[in-house]
Amino acid sequence: MKGKPWVVLGLAIAAVVLILTPELAFDWSDFRFGAWAFPRAVSVAGTGLGAGWAGGIGLHLARLAGQYLLGVLVMFAAPRPVRRMADLVEPGGRQLLRFLAIGLLVAVLFVAVGVAAVLSMHTFPVPFLLVGIFFLIALGGTVGLTYALGRAAFRWGRLAEHSPLLSYGMGTLLLYALSQVPFLGPVVLLAAWSIGVGVVIATRFGS
């Protein structure tokens, strides 16, 4: 069965378009609702290749590189757990919804414990500890999810996986692109983190 590299290339191009479109098409300045910024208007003439535009592209590249390198460190530190989590996440469907539900329940539990801990002077530092623990759990699980997303893209294109790092890079690009979609981005990130936490808890840290 012949591979379809154009499928993977098309996904990569679509991801780049998703990343660049908010940067080029919307003016995010001077339009706020409380602490939340929203696109003021579609910019028609003010989207030139100026210093601001170049700075925005550079910021995206820096974020992508940072996320990729952090994920690579996790993959090298725990290759087998990451692969196992990716194997469980990749089929999607009900399994993915199950991990999402577990992750949301864990988040609610952490918040409840943190709020209760704040009420006592003896346990006041506990919320900070919980935030750190939650971040590490979410990071490990999200790396597995990102790796699974990249592998799925290559399998959709009927291409063999030559390198886990390449698959993870593809997944990083796709997930980052989805997180940059206006209004939808925070929902994507919340879902990714919740699924990441859920898969870590359900698999006992990928064991």
C-alpha atoms as a PDB file:
ATOM      1  CA  MET A   1       0.000   0.000   0.000  1.00  0.00           C
ATOM      2  CA  LYS A   2       1.571   3.251  -1.155  1.00  0.00           C
ATOM      3  CA  GLY A   3       2.220   6.032   1.270  1.00  0.00           C
ATOM      4  CA  LYS A   4       0.614   9.438   0.943  1.00  0.00           C
ATOM      5  CA  PRO A   5       3.193  12.004   2.047  1.00  0.00           C
ATOM      6  CA  TRP A   6       0.985  14.772   0.691  1.00  0.00           C
ATOM      7  CA  VAL A   7      -1.479  14.039   3.506  1.00  0.00           C
ATOM      8  CA  VAL A   8       1.143  14.699   6.183  1.00  0.00           C
ATOM      9  CA  LEU A   9       2.437  17.721   4.271  1.00  0.00           C
ATOM     10  CA  GLY A  10      -1.118  19.040   3.962  1.00  0.00           C
ATOM     11  CA  LEU A  11      -1.668  18.673   7.713  1.00  0.00           C
ATOM     12  CA  ALA A  12       1.575  20.528   8.408  1.00  0.00           C
ATOM     13  CA  ILE A  13       0.611  23.350   6.023  1.00  0.00           C
ATOM     14  CA  ALA A  14      -2.881  23.562   7.560  1.00  0.00           C
ATOM     15  CA  ALA A  15      -1.285  23.798  11.016  1.00  0.00           C
ATOM     16  CA  VAL A  16       0.973  26.656   9.900  1.00  0.00           C
ATOM     17  CA  VAL A  17      -2.038  28.447   8.401  1.00  0.00           C
ATOM     18  CA  LEU A  18      -3.934  28.069  11.699  1.00  0.00           C
ATOM     19  CA  ILE A  19      -0.990  29.550  13.569  1.00  0.00           C
ATOM     20  CA  LEU A  20      -0.492  32.484  11.185  1.00  0.00           C
ATOM     21  CA  THR A  21      -4.119  33.393  10.501  1.00  0.00           C
ATOM     22  CA  PRO A  22      -4.847  34.988  13.916  1.00  0.00           C
ATOM     23  CA  GLU A  23      -1.517  36.802  13.652  1.00  0.00           C
ATOM     24  CA  LEU A  24      -2.345  38.245  10.224  1.00  0.00           C
ATOM     25  CA  ALA A  25      -6.112  38.557  10.112  1.00  0.00           C
ATOM     26  CA  PHE A  26      -7.026  39.913  13.539  1.00  0.00           C
ATOM     27  CA  ASP A  27      -6.124  42.976  15.491  1.00  0.00           C
ATOM     28  CA  TRP A  28      -5.982  41.921  19.149  1.00  0.00           C
ATOM     29  CA  SER A  29      -5.108  45.323  20.574  1.00  0.00           C
ATOM     30  CA  ASP A  30      -7.303  47.654  22.635  1.00  0.00           C
ATOM     31  CA  PHE A  31     -10.297  45.335  22.817  1.00  0.00           C
ATOM     32  CA  ARG A  32     -10.772  43.729  26.198  1.00  0.00           C
ATOM     33  CA  PHE A  33     -13.608  42.347  28.244  1.00  0.00           C
ATOM     34  CA  GLY A  34     -12.303  42.345  31.778  1.00  0.00           C
ATOM     35  CA  ALA A  35      -9.040  40.406  31.700  1.00  0.00           C
ATOM     36  CA  TRP A  36      -9.816  38.661  28.399  1.00  0.00           C
ATOM     37  CA  ALA A  37      -8.639  39.968  25.035  1.00  0.00           C
ATOM     38  CA  PHE A  38     -10.721  39.464  21.897  1.00  0.00           C
ATOM     39  CA  PRO A  39     -10.092  40.315  18.246  1.00  0.00           C
ATOM     40  CA  ARG A  40     -11.324  43.859  17.696  1.00  0.00           C
ATOM     41  CA  ALA A  41     -11.782  43.599  13.970  1.00  0.00           C
ATOM     42  CA  VAL A  42     -10.542  41.839  10.917  1.00  0.00           C
ATOM     43  CA  SER A  43      -7.555  43.820   9.767  1.00  0.00           C
ATOM     44  CA  VAL A  44      -7.543  44.549   6.041  1.00  0.00           C
ATOM     45  CA  ALA A  45      -4.728  46.980   5.388  1.00  0.00           C
ATOM     46  CA  GLY A  46      -2.708  46.750   8.580  1.00  0.00           C
ATOM     47  CA  THR A  47      -1.219  43.289   8.178  1.00  0.00           C
ATOM     48  CA  GLY A  48       2.053  44.179   6.550  1.00  0.00           C
ATOM     49  CA  LEU A  49       5.283  42.339   7.177  1.00  0.00           C
ATOM     50  CA  GLY A  50       6.464  44.807   9.771  1.00  0.00           C
ATOM     51  CA  ALA A  51       8.481  44.379  12.948  1.00  0.00           C
ATOM     52  CA  GLY A  52       5.376  43.498  14.968  1.00  0.00           C
ATOM     53  CA  TRP A  53       4.425  40.733  12.570  1.00  0.00           C
ATOM     54  CA  ALA A  54       7.953  39.337  12.537  1.00  0.00           C
ATOM     55  CA  GLY A  55       8.060  39.475  16.322  1.00  0.00           C
ATOM     56  CA  GLY A  56       4.816  37.517  16.523  1.00  0.00           C
ATOM     57  CA  ILE A  57       6.185  34.821  14.222  1.00  0.00           C
ATOM     58  CA  GLY A  58       9.373  34.661  16.264  1.00  0.00           C
ATOM     59  CA  LEU A  59       7.326  34.239  19.436  1.00  0.00           C
ATOM     60  CA  HIS A  60       5.423  31.327  17.894  1.00  0.00           C
ATOM     61  CA  LEU A  61       8.687  29.685  16.842  1.00  0.00           C
ATOM     62  CA  ALA A  62      10.127  30.126  20.336  1.00  0.00           C
ATOM     63  CA  ARG A  63       7.031  28.585  21.933  1.00  0.00           C
ATOM     64  CA  LEU A  64       7.055  25.671  19.516  1.00  0.00           C
ATOM     65  CA  ALA A  65      10.744  25.033  20.107  1.00  0.00           C
ATOM     66  CA  GLY A  66      10.294  25.240  23.871  1.00  0.00           C
ATOM     67  CA  GLN A  67       7.377  22.815  23.906  1.00  0.00           C
ATOM     68  CA  TYR A  68       9.176  20.423  21.592  1.00  0.00           C
ATOM     69  CA  LEU A  69      12.419  20.390  23.579  1.00  0.00           C
ATOM     70  CA  LEU A  70      10.587  19.972  26.887  1.00  0.00           C
ATOM     71  CA  GLY A  71       8.670  17.036  25.444  1.00  0.00           C
ATOM     72  CA  VAL A  72      11.866  15.493  24.092  1.00  0.00           C
ATOM     73  CA  LEU A  73      13.351  15.608  27.595  1.00  0.00           C
ATOM     74  CA  VAL A  74      10.301  13.773  28.930  1.00  0.00           C
ATOM     75  CA  MET A  75      10.518  11.183  26.148  1.00  0.00           C
ATOM     76  CA  PHE A  76      14.189  10.513  26.884  1.00  0.00           C
ATOM     77  CA  ALA A  77      13.570  10.372  30.640  1.00  0.00           C
ATOM     78  CA  ALA A  78      10.618   7.949  30.392  1.00  0.00           C
ATOM     79  CA  PRO A  79      10.422   6.406  26.890  1.00  0.00           C
ATOM     80  CA  ARG A  80       8.386   3.327  27.794  1.00  0.00           C
ATOM     81  CA  PRO A  81       5.665   5.125  29.814  1.00  0.00           C
ATOM     82  CA  VAL A  82       5.295   7.738  27.067  1.00  0.00           C
ATOM     83  CA  ARG A  83       4.950   5.048  24.392  1.00  0.00           C
ATOM     84  CA  ARG A  84       2.425   3.109  26.474  1.00  0.00           C
ATOM     85  CA  MET A  85       0.326   6.209  27.081  1.00  0.00           C
ATOM     86  CA  ALA A  86       0.459   7.054  23.372  1.00  0.00           C
ATOM     87  CA  ASP A  87      -0.673   3.517  22.497  1.00  0.00           C
ATOM     88  CA  LEU A  88      -3.724   3.899  24.739  1.00  0.00           C
ATOM     89  CA  VAL A  89      -4.621   7.399  23.554  1.00  0.00           C
ATOM     90  CA  GLU A  90      -4.156   6.915  19.818  1.00  0.00           C
ATOM     91  CA  PRO A  91      -7.310   4.821  19.132  1.00  0.00           C
ATOM     92  CA  GLY A  92      -9.434   7.710  20.450  1.00  0.00           C
ATOM     93  CA  GLY A  93     -13.169   7.207  20.892  1.00  0.00           C
ATOM     94  CA  ARG A  94     -14.560   6.216  24.287  1.00  0.00           C
ATOM     95  CA  GLN A  95     -11.103   5.639  25.702  1.00  0.00           C
ATOM     96  CA  LEU A  96     -10.232   9.270  25.047  1.00  0.00           C
ATOM     97  CA  LEU A  97     -13.472  10.447  26.665  1.00  0.00           C
ATOM     98  CA  ARG A  98     -12.712   8.244  29.665  1.00  0.00           C
ATOM     99  CA  PHE A  99      -9.290   9.837  30.105  1.00  0.00           C
ATOM    100  CA  LEU A 100     -10.856  13.289  29.691  1.00  0.00           C
ATOM    101  CA  ALA A 101     -13.406  12.569  32.427  1.00  0.00           C
ATOM    102  CA  ILE A 102     -10.725  11.213  34.767  1.00  0.00           C
ATOM    103  CA  GLY A 103      -8.550  14.252  34.184  1.00  0.00           C
ATOM    104  CA  LEU A 104     -11.386  16.680  34.895  1.00  0.00           C
ATOM    105  CA  LEU A 105     -12.309  14.814  38.091  1.00  0.00           C
ATOM    106  CA  VAL A 106      -8.689  14.887  39.262  1.00  0.00           C
ATOM    107  CA  ALA A 107      -8.529  18.634  38.554  1.00  0.00           C
ATOM    108  CA  VAL A 108     -11.706  19.221  40.580  1.00  0.00           C
ATOM    109  CA  LEU A 109     -10.294  17.089  43.410  1.00  0.00           C
ATOM    110  CA  PHE A 110      -7.022  19.036  43.413  1.00  0.00           C
ATOM    111  CA  VAL A 111      -8.913  22.341  43.520  1.00  0.00           C
ATOM    112  CA  ALA A 112     -11.104  21.141  46.405  1.00  0.00           C
ATOM    113  CA  VAL A 113      -8.099  19.935  48.402  1.00  0.00           C
ATOM    114  CA  GLY A 114      -6.246  23.169  47.639  1.00  0.00           C
ATOM    115  CA  VAL A 115      -9.141  25.351  48.802  1.00  0.00           C
ATOM    116  CA  ALA A 116      -9.493  23.297  51.973  1.00  0.00           C
ATOM    117  CA  ALA A 117      -5.756  23.542  52.635  1.00  0.00           C
ATOM    118  CA  VAL A 118      -5.763  27.337  52.343  1.00  0.00           C
ATOM    119  CA  LEU A 119      -8.139  27.549  55.302  1.00  0.00           C
ATOM    120  CA  SER A 120      -5.484  26.254  57.688  1.00  0.00           C
ATOM    121  CA  MET A 121      -2.142  27.879  58.480  1.00  0.00           C
ATOM    122  CA  HIS A 122      -0.463  24.473  58.824  1.00  0.00           C
ATOM    123  CA  THR A 123      -1.472  23.350  55.324  1.00  0.00           C
ATOM    124  CA  PHE A 124      -1.200  26.712  53.563  1.00  0.00           C
ATOM    125  CA  PRO A 125       1.753  25.612  51.323  1.00  0.00           C
ATOM    126  CA  VAL A 126      -0.173  22.545  50.094  1.00  0.00           C
ATOM    127  CA  PRO A 127      -1.900  24.343  47.148  1.00  0.00           C
ATOM    128  CA  PHE A 128       1.500  25.313  45.712  1.00  0.00           C
ATOM    129  CA  LEU A 129       2.643  21.713  46.016  1.00  0.00           C
ATOM    130  CA  LEU A 130      -0.550  20.522  44.311  1.00  0.00           C
ATOM    131  CA  VAL A 131      -0.023  22.938  41.421  1.00  0.00           C
ATOM    132  CA  GLY A 132       3.471  21.547  40.880  1.00  0.00           C
ATOM    133  CA  ILE A 133       2.281  17.940  41.042  1.00  0.00           C
ATOM    134  CA  PHE A 134      -0.609  18.636  38.665  1.00  0.00           C
ATOM    135  CA  PHE A 135       1.742  20.339  36.202  1.00  0.00           C
ATOM    136  CA  LEU A 136       4.142  17.379  36.169  1.00  0.00           C
ATOM    137  CA  ILE A 137       1.308  14.882  35.715  1.00  0.00           C
ATOM    138  CA  ALA A 138      -0.264  16.952  32.936  1.00  0.00           C
ATOM    139  CA  LEU A 139       3.116  17.409  31.240  1.00  0.00           C
ATOM    140  CA  GLY A 140       3.851  13.680  31.113  1.00  0.00           C
ATOM    141  CA  GLY A 141       0.399  12.785  29.839  1.00  0.00           C
ATOM    142  CA  THR A 142       0.285  15.592  27.292  1.00  0.00           C
ATOM    143  CA  VAL A 143       3.607  14.441  25.844  1.00  0.00           C
ATOM    144  CA  GLY A 144       2.054  10.997  25.340  1.00  0.00           C
ATOM    145  CA  LEU A 145      -1.020  12.565  23.744  1.00  0.00           C
ATOM    146  CA  THR A 146       1.118  14.735  21.449  1.00  0.00           C
ATOM    147  CA  TYR A 147       3.213  11.765  20.403  1.00  0.00           C
ATOM    148  CA  ALA A 148       0.038   9.780  19.645  1.00  0.00           C
ATOM    149  CA  LEU A 149      -1.307  12.660  17.559  1.00  0.00           C
ATOM    150  CA  GLY A 150       1.864  12.777  15.468  1.00  0.00           C
ATOM    151  CA  ARG A 151       1.900   9.003  14.977  1.00  0.00           C
ATOM    152  CA  ALA A 152      -1.743   9.097  13.907  1.00  0.00           C
ATOM    153  CA  ALA A 153      -0.911  11.775  11.316  1.00  0.00           C
ATOM    154  CA  PHE A 154       1.830   9.628   9.791  1.00  0.00           C
ATOM    155  CA  ARG A 155      -0.350   6.524   9.832  1.00  0.00           C
ATOM    156  CA  TRP A 156      -3.151   8.482   8.191  1.00  0.00           C
ATOM    157  CA  GLY A 157      -0.667   9.258   5.442  1.00  0.00           C
ATOM    158  CA  ARG A 158       0.310   5.555   5.401  1.00  0.00           C
ATOM    159  CA  LEU A 159       3.902   6.396   6.242  1.00  0.00           C
ATOM    160  CA  ALA A 160       6.109   4.332   8.520  1.00  0.00           C
ATOM    161  CA  GLU A 161       7.345   5.944  11.714  1.00  0.00           C
ATOM    162  CA  HIS A 162      11.062   6.506  11.152  1.00  0.00           C
ATOM    163  CA  SER A 163      11.656   8.423  14.370  1.00  0.00           C
ATOM    164  CA  PRO A 164       9.565   8.988  17.522  1.00  0.00           C
ATOM    165  CA  LEU A 165      11.030  12.489  17.692  1.00  0.00           C
ATOM    166  CA  LEU A 166       9.688  13.263  14.218  1.00  0.00           C
ATOM    167  CA  SER A 167       6.240  11.988  15.184  1.00  0.00           C
ATOM    168  CA  TYR A 168       6.354  14.016  18.371  1.00  0.00           C
ATOM    169  CA  GLY A 169       7.385  17.090  16.388  1.00  0.00           C
ATOM    170  CA  MET A 170       4.410  16.651  14.074  1.00  0.00           C
ATOM    171  CA  GLY A 171       2.082  16.232  17.023  1.00  0.00           C
ATOM    172  CA  THR A 172       3.524  19.328  18.683  1.00  0.00           C
ATOM    173  CA  LEU A 173       2.867  21.385  15.548  1.00  0.00           C
ATOM    174  CA  LEU A 174      -0.719  20.135  15.234  1.00  0.00           C
ATOM    175  CA  LEU A 175      -1.620  20.588  18.895  1.00  0.00           C
ATOM    176  CA  TYR A 176      -0.006  24.030  19.046  1.00  0.00           C
ATOM    177  CA  ALA A 177      -1.890  25.090  15.916  1.00  0.00           C
ATOM    178  CA  LEU A 178      -5.218  24.017  17.417  1.00  0.00           C
ATOM    179  CA  SER A 179      -4.406  25.911  20.607  1.00  0.00           C
ATOM    180  CA  GLN A 180      -3.953  29.125  18.591  1.00  0.00           C
ATOM    181  CA  VAL A 181      -7.471  29.135  17.117  1.00  0.00           C
ATOM    182  CA  PRO A 182      -9.294  32.168  18.595  1.00  0.00           C
ATOM    183  CA  PHE A 183     -11.780  31.239  21.331  1.00  0.00           C
ATOM    184  CA  LEU A 184     -11.297  27.510  20.682  1.00  0.00           C
ATOM    185  CA  GLY A 185      -7.662  27.435  21.791  1.00  0.00           C
ATOM    186  CA  PRO A 186      -8.258  27.477  25.576  1.00  0.00           C
ATOM    187  CA  VAL A 187     -10.785  24.657  25.206  1.00  0.00           C
ATOM    188  CA  VAL A 188      -8.246  22.590  23.254  1.00  0.00           C
ATOM    189  CA  LEU A 189      -5.589  23.165  25.897  1.00  0.00           C
ATOM    190  CA  LEU A 190      -7.984  22.299  28.724  1.00  0.00           C
ATOM    191  CA  ALA A 191      -8.990  19.091  26.949  1.00  0.00           C
ATOM    192  CA  ALA A 192      -5.357  18.153  26.203  1.00  0.00           C
ATOM    193  CA  TRP A 193      -4.238  18.722  29.783  1.00  0.00           C
ATOM    194  CA  SER A 194      -7.248  16.833  31.160  1.00  0.00           C
ATOM    195  CA  ILE A 195      -6.648  13.878  28.836  1.00  0.00           C
ATOM    196  CA  GLY A 196      -2.975  13.961  29.779  1.00  0.00           C
ATOM    197  CA  VAL A 197      -3.764  13.846  33.489  1.00  0.00           C
ATOM    198  CA  GLY A 198      -6.381  11.161  32.921  1.00  0.00           C
ATOM    199  CA  VAL A 199      -4.073   8.833  31.003  1.00  0.00           C
ATOM    200  CA  VAL A 200      -1.312   9.205  33.583  1.00  0.00           C
ATOM    201  CA  ILE A 201      -3.657   8.378  36.453  1.00  0.00           C
ATOM    202  CA  ALA A 202      -5.419   5.546  34.604  1.00  0.00           C
ATOM    203  CA  THR A 203      -2.129   3.873  33.613  1.00  0.00           C
ATOM    204  CA  ARG A 204      -0.361   4.616  36.918  1.00  0.00           C
ATOM    205  CA  PHE A 205       2.196   6.812  35.239  1.00  0.00           C
ATOM    206  CA  GLY A 206       2.400   4.643  32.160  1.00  0.00           C
ATOM    207  CA  SER A 207       3.375   1.472  33.992  1.00  0.00           C
END
